[in-house]
Coordinates of C-alpha atoms in Angstrom, one line a residue:
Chain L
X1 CA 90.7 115.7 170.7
X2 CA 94.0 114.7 169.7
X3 CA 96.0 111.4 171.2
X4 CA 99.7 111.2 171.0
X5 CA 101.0 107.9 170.1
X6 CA 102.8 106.7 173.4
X7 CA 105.7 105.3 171.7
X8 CA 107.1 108.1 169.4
X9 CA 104.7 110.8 170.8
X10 CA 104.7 112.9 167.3
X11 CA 102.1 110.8 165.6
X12 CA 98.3 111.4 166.3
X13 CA 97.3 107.6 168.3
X14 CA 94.9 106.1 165.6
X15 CA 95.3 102.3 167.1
X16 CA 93.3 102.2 170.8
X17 CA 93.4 98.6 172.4
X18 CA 93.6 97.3 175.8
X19 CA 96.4 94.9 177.0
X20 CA 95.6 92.6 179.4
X21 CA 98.7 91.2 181.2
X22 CA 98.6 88.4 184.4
X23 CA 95.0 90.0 184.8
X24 CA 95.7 93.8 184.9
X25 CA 94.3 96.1 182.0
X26 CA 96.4 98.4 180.2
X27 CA 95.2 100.6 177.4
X28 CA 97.5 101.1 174.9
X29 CA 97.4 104.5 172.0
X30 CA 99.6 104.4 169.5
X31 CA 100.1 105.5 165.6
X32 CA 99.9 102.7 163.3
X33 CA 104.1 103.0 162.9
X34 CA 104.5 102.0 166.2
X35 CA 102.1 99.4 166.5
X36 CA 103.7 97.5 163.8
X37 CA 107.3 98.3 165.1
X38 CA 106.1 97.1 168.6
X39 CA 104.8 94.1 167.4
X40 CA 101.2 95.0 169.1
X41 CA 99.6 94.9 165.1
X42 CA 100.2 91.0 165.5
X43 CA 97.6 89.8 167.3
X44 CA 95.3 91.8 165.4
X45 CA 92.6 89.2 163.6
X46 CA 90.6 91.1 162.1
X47 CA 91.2 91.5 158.4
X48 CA 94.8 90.6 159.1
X49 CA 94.6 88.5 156.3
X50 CA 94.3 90.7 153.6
X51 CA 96.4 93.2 155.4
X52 CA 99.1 90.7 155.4
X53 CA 98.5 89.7 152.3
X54 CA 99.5 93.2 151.5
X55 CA 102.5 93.7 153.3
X56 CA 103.9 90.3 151.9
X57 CA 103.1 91.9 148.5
X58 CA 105.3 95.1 149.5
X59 CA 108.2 93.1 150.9
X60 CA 110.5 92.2 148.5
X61 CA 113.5 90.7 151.4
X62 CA 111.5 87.3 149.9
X63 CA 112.8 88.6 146.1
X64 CA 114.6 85.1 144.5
X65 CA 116.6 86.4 142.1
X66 CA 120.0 87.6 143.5
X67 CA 121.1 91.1 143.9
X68 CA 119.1 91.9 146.7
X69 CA 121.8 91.9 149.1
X70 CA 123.2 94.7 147.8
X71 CA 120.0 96.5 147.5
X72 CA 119.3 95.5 151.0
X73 CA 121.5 98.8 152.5
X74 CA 120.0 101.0 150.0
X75 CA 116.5 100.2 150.8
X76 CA 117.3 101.1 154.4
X77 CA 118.5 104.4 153.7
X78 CA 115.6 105.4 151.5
X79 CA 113.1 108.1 153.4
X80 CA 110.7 110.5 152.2
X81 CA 112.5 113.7 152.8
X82 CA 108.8 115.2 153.6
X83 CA 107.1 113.1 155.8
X84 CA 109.7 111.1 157.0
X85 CA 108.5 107.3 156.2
X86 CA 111.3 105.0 155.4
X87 CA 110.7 102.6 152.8
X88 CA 110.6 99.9 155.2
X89 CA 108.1 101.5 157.5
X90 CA 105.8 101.7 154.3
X91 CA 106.7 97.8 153.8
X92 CA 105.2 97.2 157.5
X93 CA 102.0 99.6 157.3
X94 CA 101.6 99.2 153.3
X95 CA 100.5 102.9 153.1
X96 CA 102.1 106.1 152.0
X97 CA 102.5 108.9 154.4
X98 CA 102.1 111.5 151.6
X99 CA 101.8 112.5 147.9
X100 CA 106.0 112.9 148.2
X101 CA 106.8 109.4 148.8
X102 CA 106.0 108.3 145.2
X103 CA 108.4 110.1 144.2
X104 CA 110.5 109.7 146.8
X105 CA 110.0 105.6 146.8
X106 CA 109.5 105.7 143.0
X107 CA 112.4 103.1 141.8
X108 CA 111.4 100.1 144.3
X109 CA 107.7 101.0 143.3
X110 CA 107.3 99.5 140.1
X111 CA 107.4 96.0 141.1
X112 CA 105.1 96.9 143.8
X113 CA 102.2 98.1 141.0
X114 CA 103.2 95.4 138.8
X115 CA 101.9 92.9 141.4
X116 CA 98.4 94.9 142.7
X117 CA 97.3 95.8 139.3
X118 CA 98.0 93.3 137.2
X119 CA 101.1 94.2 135.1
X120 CA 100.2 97.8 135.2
X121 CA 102.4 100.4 135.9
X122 CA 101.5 103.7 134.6
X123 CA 98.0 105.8 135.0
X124 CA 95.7 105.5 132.0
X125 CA 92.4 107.2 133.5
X126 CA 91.1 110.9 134.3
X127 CA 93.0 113.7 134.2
X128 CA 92.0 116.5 136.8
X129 CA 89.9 119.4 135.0
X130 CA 91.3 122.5 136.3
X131 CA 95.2 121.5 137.2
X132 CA 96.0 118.8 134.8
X133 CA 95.8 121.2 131.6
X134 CA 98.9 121.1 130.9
X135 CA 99.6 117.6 131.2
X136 CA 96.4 116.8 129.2
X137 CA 98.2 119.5 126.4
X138 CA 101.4 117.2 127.0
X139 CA 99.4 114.4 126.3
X140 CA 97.5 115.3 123.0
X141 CA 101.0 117.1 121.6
X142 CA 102.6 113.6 122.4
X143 CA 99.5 111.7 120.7
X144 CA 99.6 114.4 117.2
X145 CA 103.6 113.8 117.0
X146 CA 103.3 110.0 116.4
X147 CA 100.1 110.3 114.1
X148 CA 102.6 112.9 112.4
X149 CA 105.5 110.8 112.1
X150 CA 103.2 107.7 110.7
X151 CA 101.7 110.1 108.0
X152 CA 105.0 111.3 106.9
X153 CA 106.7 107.6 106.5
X154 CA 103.4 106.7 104.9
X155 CA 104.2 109.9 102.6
X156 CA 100.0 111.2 103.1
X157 CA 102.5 115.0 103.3
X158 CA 98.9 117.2 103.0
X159 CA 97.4 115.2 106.2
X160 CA 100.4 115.4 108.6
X161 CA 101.0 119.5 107.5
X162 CA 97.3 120.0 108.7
X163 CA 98.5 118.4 112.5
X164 CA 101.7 120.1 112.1
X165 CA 99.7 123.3 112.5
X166 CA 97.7 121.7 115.1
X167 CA 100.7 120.6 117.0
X168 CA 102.0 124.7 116.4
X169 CA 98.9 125.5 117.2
X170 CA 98.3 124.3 120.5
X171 CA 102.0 124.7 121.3
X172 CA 101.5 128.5 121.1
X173 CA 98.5 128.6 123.1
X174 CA 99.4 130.6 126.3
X175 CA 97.2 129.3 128.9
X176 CA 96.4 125.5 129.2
X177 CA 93.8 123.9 127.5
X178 CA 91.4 122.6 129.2
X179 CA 91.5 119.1 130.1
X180 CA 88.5 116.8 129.4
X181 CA 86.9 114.5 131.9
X182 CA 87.3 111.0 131.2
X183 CA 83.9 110.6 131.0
Chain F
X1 CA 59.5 106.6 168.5
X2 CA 56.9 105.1 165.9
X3 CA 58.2 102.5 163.0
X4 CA 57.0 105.1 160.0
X5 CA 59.2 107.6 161.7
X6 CA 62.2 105.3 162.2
X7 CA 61.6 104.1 159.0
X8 CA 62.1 107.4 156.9
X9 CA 65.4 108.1 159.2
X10 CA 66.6 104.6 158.5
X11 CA 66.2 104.1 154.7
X12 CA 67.6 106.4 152.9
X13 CA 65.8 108.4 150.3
X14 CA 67.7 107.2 147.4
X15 CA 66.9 103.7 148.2
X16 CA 63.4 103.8 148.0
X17 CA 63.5 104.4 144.3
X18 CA 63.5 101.9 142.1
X19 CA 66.8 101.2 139.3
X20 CA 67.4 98.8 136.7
X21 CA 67.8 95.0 137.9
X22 CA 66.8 95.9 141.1
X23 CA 65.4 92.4 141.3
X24 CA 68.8 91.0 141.1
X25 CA 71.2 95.0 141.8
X26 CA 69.9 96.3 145.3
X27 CA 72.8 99.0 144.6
X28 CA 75.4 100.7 142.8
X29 CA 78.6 102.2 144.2
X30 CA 81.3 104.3 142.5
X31 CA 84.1 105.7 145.1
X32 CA 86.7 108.0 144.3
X33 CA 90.0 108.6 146.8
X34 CA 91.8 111.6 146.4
X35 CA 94.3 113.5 148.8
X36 CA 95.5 117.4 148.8
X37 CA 98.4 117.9 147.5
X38 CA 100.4 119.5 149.8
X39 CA 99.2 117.9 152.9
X40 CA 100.8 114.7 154.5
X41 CA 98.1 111.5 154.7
X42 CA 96.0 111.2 157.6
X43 CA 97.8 108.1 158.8
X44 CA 101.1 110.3 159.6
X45 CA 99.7 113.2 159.1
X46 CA 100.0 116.2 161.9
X47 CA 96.2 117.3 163.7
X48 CA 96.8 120.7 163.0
X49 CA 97.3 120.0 159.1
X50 CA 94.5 117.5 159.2
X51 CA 92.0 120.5 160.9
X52 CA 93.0 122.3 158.3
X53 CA 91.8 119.8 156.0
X54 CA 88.4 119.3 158.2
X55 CA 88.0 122.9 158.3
X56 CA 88.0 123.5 154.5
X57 CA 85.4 121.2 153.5
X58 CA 83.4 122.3 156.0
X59 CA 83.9 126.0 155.6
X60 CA 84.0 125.5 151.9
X61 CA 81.0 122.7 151.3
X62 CA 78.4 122.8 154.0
X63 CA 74.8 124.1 153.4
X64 CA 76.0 124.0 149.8
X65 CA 74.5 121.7 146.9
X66 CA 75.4 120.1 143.6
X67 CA 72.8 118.9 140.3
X68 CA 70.4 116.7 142.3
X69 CA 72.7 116.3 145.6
X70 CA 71.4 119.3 147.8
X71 CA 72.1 120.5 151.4
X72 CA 75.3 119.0 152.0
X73 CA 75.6 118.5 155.4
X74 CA 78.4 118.5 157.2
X75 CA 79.4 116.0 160.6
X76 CA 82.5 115.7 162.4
X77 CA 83.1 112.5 163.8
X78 CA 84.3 113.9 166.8
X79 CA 80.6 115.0 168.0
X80 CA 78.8 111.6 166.8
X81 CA 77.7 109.5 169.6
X82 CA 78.5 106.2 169.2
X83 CA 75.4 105.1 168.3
X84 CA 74.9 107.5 165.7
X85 CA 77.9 106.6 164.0
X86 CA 76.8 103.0 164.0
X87 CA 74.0 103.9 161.9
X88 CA 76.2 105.7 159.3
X89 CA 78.5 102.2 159.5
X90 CA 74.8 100.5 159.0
X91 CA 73.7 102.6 156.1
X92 CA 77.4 102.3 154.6
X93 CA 77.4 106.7 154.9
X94 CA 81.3 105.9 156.4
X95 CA 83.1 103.1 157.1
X96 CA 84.4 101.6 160.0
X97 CA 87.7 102.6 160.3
X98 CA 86.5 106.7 159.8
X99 CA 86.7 106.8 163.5
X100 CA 90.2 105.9 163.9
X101 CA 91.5 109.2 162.1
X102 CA 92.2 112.1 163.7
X103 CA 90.2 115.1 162.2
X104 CA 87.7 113.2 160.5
X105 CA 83.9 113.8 159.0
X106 CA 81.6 112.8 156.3
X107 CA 79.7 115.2 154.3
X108 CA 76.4 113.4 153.2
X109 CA 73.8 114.9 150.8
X110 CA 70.1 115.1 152.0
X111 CA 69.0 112.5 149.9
X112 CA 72.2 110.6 151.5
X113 CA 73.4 109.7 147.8
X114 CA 76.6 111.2 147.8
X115 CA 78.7 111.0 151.1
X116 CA 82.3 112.0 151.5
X117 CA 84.2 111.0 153.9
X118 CA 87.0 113.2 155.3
X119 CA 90.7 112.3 156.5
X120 CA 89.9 108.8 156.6
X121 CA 92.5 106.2 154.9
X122 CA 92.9 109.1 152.2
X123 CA 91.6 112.8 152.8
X124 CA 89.0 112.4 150.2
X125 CA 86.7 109.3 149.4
X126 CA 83.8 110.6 147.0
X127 CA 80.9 108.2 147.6
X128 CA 78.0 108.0 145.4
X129 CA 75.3 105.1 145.5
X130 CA 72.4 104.4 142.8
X131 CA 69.4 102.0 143.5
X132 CA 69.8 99.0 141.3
X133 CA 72.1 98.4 138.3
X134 CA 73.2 101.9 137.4
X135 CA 77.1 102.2 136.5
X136 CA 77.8 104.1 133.3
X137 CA 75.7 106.8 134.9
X138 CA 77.3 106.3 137.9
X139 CA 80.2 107.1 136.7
X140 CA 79.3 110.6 134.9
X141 CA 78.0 111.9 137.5
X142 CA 80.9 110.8 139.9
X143 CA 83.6 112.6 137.2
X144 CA 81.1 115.7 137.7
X145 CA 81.0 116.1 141.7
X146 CA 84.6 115.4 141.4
X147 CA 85.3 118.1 139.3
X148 CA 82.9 120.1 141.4
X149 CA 85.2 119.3 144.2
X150 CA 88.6 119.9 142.3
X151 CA 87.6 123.5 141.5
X152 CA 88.5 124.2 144.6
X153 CA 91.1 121.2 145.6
X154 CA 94.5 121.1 144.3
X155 CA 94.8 117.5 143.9
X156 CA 97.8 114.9 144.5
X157 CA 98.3 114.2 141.0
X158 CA 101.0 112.4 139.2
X159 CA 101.2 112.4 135.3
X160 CA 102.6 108.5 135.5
X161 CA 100.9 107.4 138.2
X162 CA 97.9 109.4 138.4
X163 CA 95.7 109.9 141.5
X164 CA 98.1 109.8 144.5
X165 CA 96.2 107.8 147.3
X166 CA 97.7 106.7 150.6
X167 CA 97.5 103.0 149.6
X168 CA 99.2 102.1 146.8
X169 CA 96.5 99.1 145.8
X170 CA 94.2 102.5 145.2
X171 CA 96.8 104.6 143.0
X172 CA 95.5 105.9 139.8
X173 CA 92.1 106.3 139.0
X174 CA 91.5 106.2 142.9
X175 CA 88.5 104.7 142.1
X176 CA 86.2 101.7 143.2
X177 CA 83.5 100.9 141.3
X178 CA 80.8 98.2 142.9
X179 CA 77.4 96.6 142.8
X180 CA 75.5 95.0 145.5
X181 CA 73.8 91.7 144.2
X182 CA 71.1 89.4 145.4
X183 CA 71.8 86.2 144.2
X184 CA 69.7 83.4 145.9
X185 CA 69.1 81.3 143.4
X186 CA 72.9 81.0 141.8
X187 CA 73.8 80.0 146.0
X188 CA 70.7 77.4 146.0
X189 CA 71.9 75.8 143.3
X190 CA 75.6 76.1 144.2
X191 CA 76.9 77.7 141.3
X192 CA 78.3 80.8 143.3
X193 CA 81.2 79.1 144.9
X194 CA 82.6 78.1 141.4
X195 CA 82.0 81.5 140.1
X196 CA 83.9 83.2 142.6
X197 CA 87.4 82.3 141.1
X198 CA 86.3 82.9 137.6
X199 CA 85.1 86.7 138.8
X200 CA 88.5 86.9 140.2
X201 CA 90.2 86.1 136.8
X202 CA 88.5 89.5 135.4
X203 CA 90.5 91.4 138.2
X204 CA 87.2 91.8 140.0
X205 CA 86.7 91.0 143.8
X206 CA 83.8 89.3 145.6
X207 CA 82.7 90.0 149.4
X208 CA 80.1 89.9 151.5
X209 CA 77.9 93.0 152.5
X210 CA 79.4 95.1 154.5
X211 CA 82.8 95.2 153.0
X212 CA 86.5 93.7 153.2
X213 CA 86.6 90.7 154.9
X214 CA 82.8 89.9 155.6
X215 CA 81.1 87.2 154.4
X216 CA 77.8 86.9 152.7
X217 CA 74.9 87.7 154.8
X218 CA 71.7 86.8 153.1
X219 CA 72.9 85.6 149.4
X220 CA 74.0 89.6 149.3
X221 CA 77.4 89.6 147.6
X222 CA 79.2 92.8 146.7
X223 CA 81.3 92.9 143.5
X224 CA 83.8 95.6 142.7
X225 CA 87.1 95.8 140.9
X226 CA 90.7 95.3 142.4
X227 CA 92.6 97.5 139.4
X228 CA 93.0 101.1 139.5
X229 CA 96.0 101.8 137.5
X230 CA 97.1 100.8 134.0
X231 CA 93.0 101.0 133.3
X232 CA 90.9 103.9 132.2
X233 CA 87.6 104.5 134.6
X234 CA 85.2 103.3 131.8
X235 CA 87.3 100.2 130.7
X236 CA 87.4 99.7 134.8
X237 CA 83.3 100.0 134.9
X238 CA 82.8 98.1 131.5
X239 CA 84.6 95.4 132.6
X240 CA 82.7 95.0 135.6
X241 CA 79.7 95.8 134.4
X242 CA 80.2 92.9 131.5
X243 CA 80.8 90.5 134.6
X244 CA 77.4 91.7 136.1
X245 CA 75.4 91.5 133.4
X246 CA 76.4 87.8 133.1
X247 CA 75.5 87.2 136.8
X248 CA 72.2 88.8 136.3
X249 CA 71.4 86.2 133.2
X250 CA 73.0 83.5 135.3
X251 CA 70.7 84.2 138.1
X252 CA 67.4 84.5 135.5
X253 CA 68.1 81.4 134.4
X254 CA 69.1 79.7 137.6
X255 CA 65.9 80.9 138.9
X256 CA 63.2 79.8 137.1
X257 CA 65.1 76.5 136.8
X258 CA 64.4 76.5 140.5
X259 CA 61.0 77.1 140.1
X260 CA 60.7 74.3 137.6
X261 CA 62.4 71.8 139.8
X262 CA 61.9 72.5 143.3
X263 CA 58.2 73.4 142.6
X264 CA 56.5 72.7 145.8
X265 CA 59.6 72.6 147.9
X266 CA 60.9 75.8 146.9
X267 CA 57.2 77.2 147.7
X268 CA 57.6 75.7 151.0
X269 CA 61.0 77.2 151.8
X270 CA 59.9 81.1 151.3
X271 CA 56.7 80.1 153.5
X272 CA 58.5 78.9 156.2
X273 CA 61.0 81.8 156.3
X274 CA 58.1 84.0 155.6
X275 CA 56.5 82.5 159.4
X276 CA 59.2 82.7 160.9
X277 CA 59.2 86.6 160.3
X278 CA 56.1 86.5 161.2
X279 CA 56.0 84.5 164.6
X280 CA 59.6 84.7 165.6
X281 CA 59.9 85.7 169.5
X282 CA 63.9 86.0 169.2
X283 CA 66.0 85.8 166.0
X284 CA 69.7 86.0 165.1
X285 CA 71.0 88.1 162.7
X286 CA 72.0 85.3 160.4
X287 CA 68.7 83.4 160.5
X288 CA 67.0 86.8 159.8
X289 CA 69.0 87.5 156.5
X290 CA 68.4 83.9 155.7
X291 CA 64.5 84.6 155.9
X292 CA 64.8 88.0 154.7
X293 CA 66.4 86.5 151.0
X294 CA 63.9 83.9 150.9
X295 CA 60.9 85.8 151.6
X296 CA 62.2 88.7 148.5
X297 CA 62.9 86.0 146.4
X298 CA 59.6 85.0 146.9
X299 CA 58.2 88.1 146.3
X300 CA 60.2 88.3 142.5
X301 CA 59.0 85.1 141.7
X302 CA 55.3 85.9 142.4
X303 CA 55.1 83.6 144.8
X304 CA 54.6 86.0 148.1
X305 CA 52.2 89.0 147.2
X306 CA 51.3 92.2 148.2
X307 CA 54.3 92.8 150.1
X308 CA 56.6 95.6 149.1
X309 CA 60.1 94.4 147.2
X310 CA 62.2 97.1 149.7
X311 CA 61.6 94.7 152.3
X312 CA 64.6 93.4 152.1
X313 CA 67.0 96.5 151.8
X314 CA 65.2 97.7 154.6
X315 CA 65.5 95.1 156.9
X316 CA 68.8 94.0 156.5
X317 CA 69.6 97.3 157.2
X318 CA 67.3 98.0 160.2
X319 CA 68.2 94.4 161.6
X320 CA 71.4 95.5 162.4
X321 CA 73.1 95.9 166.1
X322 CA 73.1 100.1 165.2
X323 CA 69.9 100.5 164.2
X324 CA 68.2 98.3 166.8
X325 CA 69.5 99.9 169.7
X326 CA 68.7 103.4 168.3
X327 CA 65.2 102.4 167.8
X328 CA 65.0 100.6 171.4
X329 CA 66.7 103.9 172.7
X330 CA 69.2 102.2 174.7
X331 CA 72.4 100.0 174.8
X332 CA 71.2 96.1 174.2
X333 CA 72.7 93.0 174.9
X334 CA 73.3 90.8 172.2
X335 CA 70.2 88.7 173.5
X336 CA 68.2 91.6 173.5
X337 CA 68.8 92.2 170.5
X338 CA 67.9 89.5 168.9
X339 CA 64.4 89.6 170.8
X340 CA 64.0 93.3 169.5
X341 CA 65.0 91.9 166.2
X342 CA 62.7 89.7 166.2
X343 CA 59.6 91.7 167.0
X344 CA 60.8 94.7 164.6
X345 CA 60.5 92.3 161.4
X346 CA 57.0 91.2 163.2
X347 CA 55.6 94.8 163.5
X348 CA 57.5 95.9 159.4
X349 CA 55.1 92.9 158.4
X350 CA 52.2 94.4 160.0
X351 CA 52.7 97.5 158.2
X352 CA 52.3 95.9 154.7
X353 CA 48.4 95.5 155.9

């Protein structure tokens, strides 16, 4: 059964409490948006800790080093032209809306990753099987071109001719190759 | 009801066979999150959209099987009771929060191995669990139902940033690999607290049993990594596993230099706790996963016999609210349940004659 939010009735309600206000009960359904907007997320104890931790990780209107003021407009104007979330919205809930908003959010994101995964900014793990061929293609022509270029300066001309037919090889193939499993 | 009954619908099948370390690794966890591409996250996302997503997995994976994972079977959340989906919270099938989405449903192999939850936090979490210390395997087989899974899924990929979850503290590999450890000795001698922040250095995170934000019930400490990105999954698992393998020779050692020092005192610890399971009229949760630790750590140090080693999986589940009150058949208050507590861990003892 689907709940509307009561505040912006367009979101499915996936925050339920009940207010209690000069001893009258009110229940309250809203979208987690709203509940942060509304303040009702404050009093919230549970696992607020982390969950702030989080948010104070995202929000960057703490940033020391100048420039920010500028930025400050900016970062109010930027929304994912697909679902909608502003990039302050995503500062409050700490979650993405959908697989658009990296893109969307992907300049103020680095900072962001730099701080959740220790330094790290880029993926270094699995590729998918059946959709990532060509990126895994990408990949491996990327990885052949530098091992090229290093045999060439190192003047080892019989070794870097065998990957330039490689690198032909594979750039030729029609369909993607398959990608491997990290595993 | 009787307890054999309740007993083969509360443990599940997996757990009853025995891994590596499973003196010291009651279980291992790897957890995949992956989203469809073209779908906004359940958090904004619209019901219709979200049904869409339900209605997919169940159209495209129920009744089917995968390798060793057979009969997937299919639940919306929508038609649990809330009792029932206590006991999935309780036998960490979904998590807490599943509820909350709009849409949502597990789909749980028979041996209840592999469960994946659907249009929680992310529209896909790929669970798998091992008994004991089992992560590189883990792992294989993880990539393998995954793939299984993307054959049909067009994933929310990203070439720079990889797996595209809803959270960006999940972004990447998507994946969170973990291992449930007993570790009463390393808490007796107070080592743990000092190796808490020296886990954390290795990017790894330590919590309690059931998750974010609980503490330790029972010496039971989970440990799982914080990093998804920048790391490929078997540097991810090697690293933790490195960390674990340490804590299992820490606890070894920390162990038997119990049983050298404390001698007598130690002995008389696990026999108390082991009365008190036995005579107790009305026990708390916390008092029963303090007896439930000592009495298994009695039982690996040869000190209890003749008492079977799952004792303590099984009754820190079945000890829970969930479980009680599915057993008693009816809602109980917290006093209640801590008489019916009480008298279950009574007649699980009985059974061991």
């Amino acid at each position: 059964m689907r709940v509307e939010c009561q505040e912006c009735q367009k979101r499915p309600a996936t925050v339920y409490f009940k207010h209690v206000i000069n001893g009258e009960k009110k229940e309250v359904r809203v979208c987690e948006v709203c509940a942060q907007e509304k303040g009702y997320m404050q009093s919230q104890d549970q696992g607020s800790s982390l969950h702030d931790l989080l948010t104070g990780i995202f929000n960057f209107d703490t940033y020391p080093f100048g420039t920010q003021v500028s930025d400050k407009k900016q970062i109010k104007e930027l929304q994912c032209p697909n679902c909608k979330l502003t990039f302050s919205a995503f500062k409050e809930i700490g979650k993405f809306g959908c697989a658009t908003c990296y893109e969307t959010f992907s300049e103020r994101l680095s900072p962001i990753l730099r701080r959740v995964h220790a330094g790290n900014t880029a993926h270094a793990g699995k590729i998918p099987k059946r959709t990532g061929g060509n990126i895994q293609k990408k990949r491996q022509l990327e990885e052949y071109r530098i091992q090229m270029k290093k045999l060439i300066e190192e003047e080892a001309f019989e070794e870097a001719a065998i990957l330039r037919d490689k690198i032909k090889a594979l750039e030729t193939q029609g369909s993607a190759k398959r990608g491997e499993s990290e595993g | 009801m009787t307890l054999e009954h309740f007993l083969n619908e509360a443990i599940s099948p997996w757990m009853r066979k025995e891994g590596t370390d499973s003196d010291i690794v009651l279980s291992s966890r790897i957890r995949l999150a992956r989203n469809f591409a073209n779908v906004m996250y359940p958090i904004l996302g619209k019901e219709d959209e979200l049904k869409k997503v339900h209605d997919f997995m169940k159209d495209t994976y129920n009744k089917t099987s995968f390798q060793d994972y057979t009969d997937f079977h299919f639940i919306s959340t929508k038609n649990l009771s809330e009792i029932e989906n206590q006991i999935l919270i309780e036998k960490h099938l979904v998590s807490p929060s599943l509820t909350r989405y709009p849409q949502s449903a597990a789909l749980i192999s028979k041996n209840e191995q592999v469960s994946i939850m659907i249009n929680e936090e992310d529209h896909l979490r790929i669970q798998l669990y091992f008994p004991g210390y089992q992560l590189a395997d883990g792992l294989k087989q993880a990539s393998q139902l995954d793939d299984w899974i993307e054959g049909k899924v067009d994933y929310a990929f990203d070439e720079k940033f990889g797996y595209l979850t809803s959270c960006p503290t999940n972004v990447g590999t998507g994946m969170r690999a973990s291992v449930m450890m007993h570790l009463p000795a390393l808490v007796i001698t107070k080592q743990m607290s000092r190796m808490i922040p020296a886990i954390n250095q290795f990017g790894l995170v330590v919590r309690g049993i059931y998750g974010e934000g609980s503490e330790s019930l029972g010496n039971i400490f989970q440990i799982s990594n914080q990093i998804t990105l920048g790391k490929s999954e078997k540097d991810i698992v090697f690293d933790l596993a490195s960390v674990v393998k340490q804590l299992i020779e820490q606890e070894r050692l920390a162990r038997s230099y119990i049983t050298e020092q404390l001698g007598i005192s130690l002995e008389d610890r696990i026999f108390r706790s082991y009365g008190t399971m036995k005579n107790a009229r009305i026990i708390e949760s916390k008092e029963a996963a303090k007896c439930i630790s000592n009495v298994r750590l009695g039982i690996d140090l040869g000190i209890i016999e003749n008492i079977s080693k799952n004792i303590l999986n099984e009754l820190m589940t079945l000890t829970q609210p969930g479980f009680l009150q599915y057993y008693a058949n009816r809602r109980l208050t917290p006093r209640e349940r801590d008489v019916f507590r009480a008298s279950l861990i009574r007649e699980r003892l009985e059974l061991e004659k």
